[in-house]
Amino acid sequence: MAVARNLLGARLVRVIGEERRSGRIVETEAYRPGDPASHAFRGETSRNRSMFGRPGLAYVYFTYGSCHCVNVVCEPEGVGAAVLIRALAPEEGAAGMARARGRESDLASGPGRLCQALEIDRRLDGVDLLASDVLYLAAGDPVRDSQVASTPRIGISRARDLPWRFAVAGDPHLSRRARSHATA
DNA sequence: AAGCCGATCTTCT
DNA sequence: GAAGATCGGCTTG
């Protein structure tokens, strides 16, 4: 999907009081209407409600008892589609991310990790990523087509064959599963 | 380097 | 009752 590909290189910025933490998006994954792997597939629930909101909103969910993940809603209101942000290359506020993560490496190289590093949880579900001043998207360095790897999605059991995962080829900050998975 | 396990919330069967 | 858009630690090879 176009939005997932075009988010590569953009920045995700988190402001916590006086502190700024940000990173360049290096890995995304698209979840579209009619997609059996999408949280929206079985209709609207209290958890996925914001996925059906207007484009640019954040959909933040909690899973596996311990991990949050952020998505960017990208279809008109009522449709139910989003792009999962899977990995960031840390830029501003790496020290704060390390504090939040309790480690110095792999600060944002995974969908759950980046939420921990940026202190994103369900309280940020539904914020407008194009207007908020606590969590928002900003322009970054565009990524050339020659650097983009488009491959099957990871971490799901249904519709695995759809090539809707996008990554900056060879980037050192890709998610663990992207690294063990062939990234061609 | 790769694979299993536990943690433990939300939804679905 | 089980599986899931995961992570980190431990075990095995």
Short mmCIF file of N, CA and C in Angstrom, two decimals, chain A residues 6 35 61-62 125 131 155 162:
data_model
loop_
_atom_site.label_atom_id
_atom_site.label_comp_id
_atom_site.label_asym_id
_atom_site.label_seq_id
_atom_site.Cartn_x
_atom_site.Cartn_y
_atom_site.Cartn_z
N ASN A 6 5.31 4.98 1.74
CA ASN A 6 5.70 6.38 1.87
C ASN A 6 6.03 6.81 3.29
N ASP A 35 -8.74 -7.91 4.88
CA ASP A 35 -7.53 -8.65 5.19
C ASP A 35 -7.78 -9.51 6.43
N TYR A 61 -2.70 -0.50 20.25
CA TYR A 61 -3.31 -1.65 20.91
C TYR A 61 -2.31 -2.34 21.81
N PHE A 62 -2.86 -3.14 22.71
CA PHE A 62 -2.05 -3.87 23.69
C PHE A 62 -2.21 -5.36 23.40
N ASP A 125 -4.10 6.18 22.22
CA ASP A 125 -4.95 5.64 21.17
C ASP A 125 -5.90 6.73 20.68
N ALA A 131 -1.71 16.41 14.01
CA ALA A 131 -2.04 17.65 14.72
C ALA A 131 -1.61 17.64 16.19
N GLY A 155 4.95 -12.24 11.74
CA GLY A 155 4.27 -12.30 13.03
C GLY A 155 2.79 -12.60 12.95
N LEU A 162 0.95 -12.00 1.40
CA LEU A 162 0.80 -10.65 0.84
C LEU A 162 2.04 -9.81 1.12
#
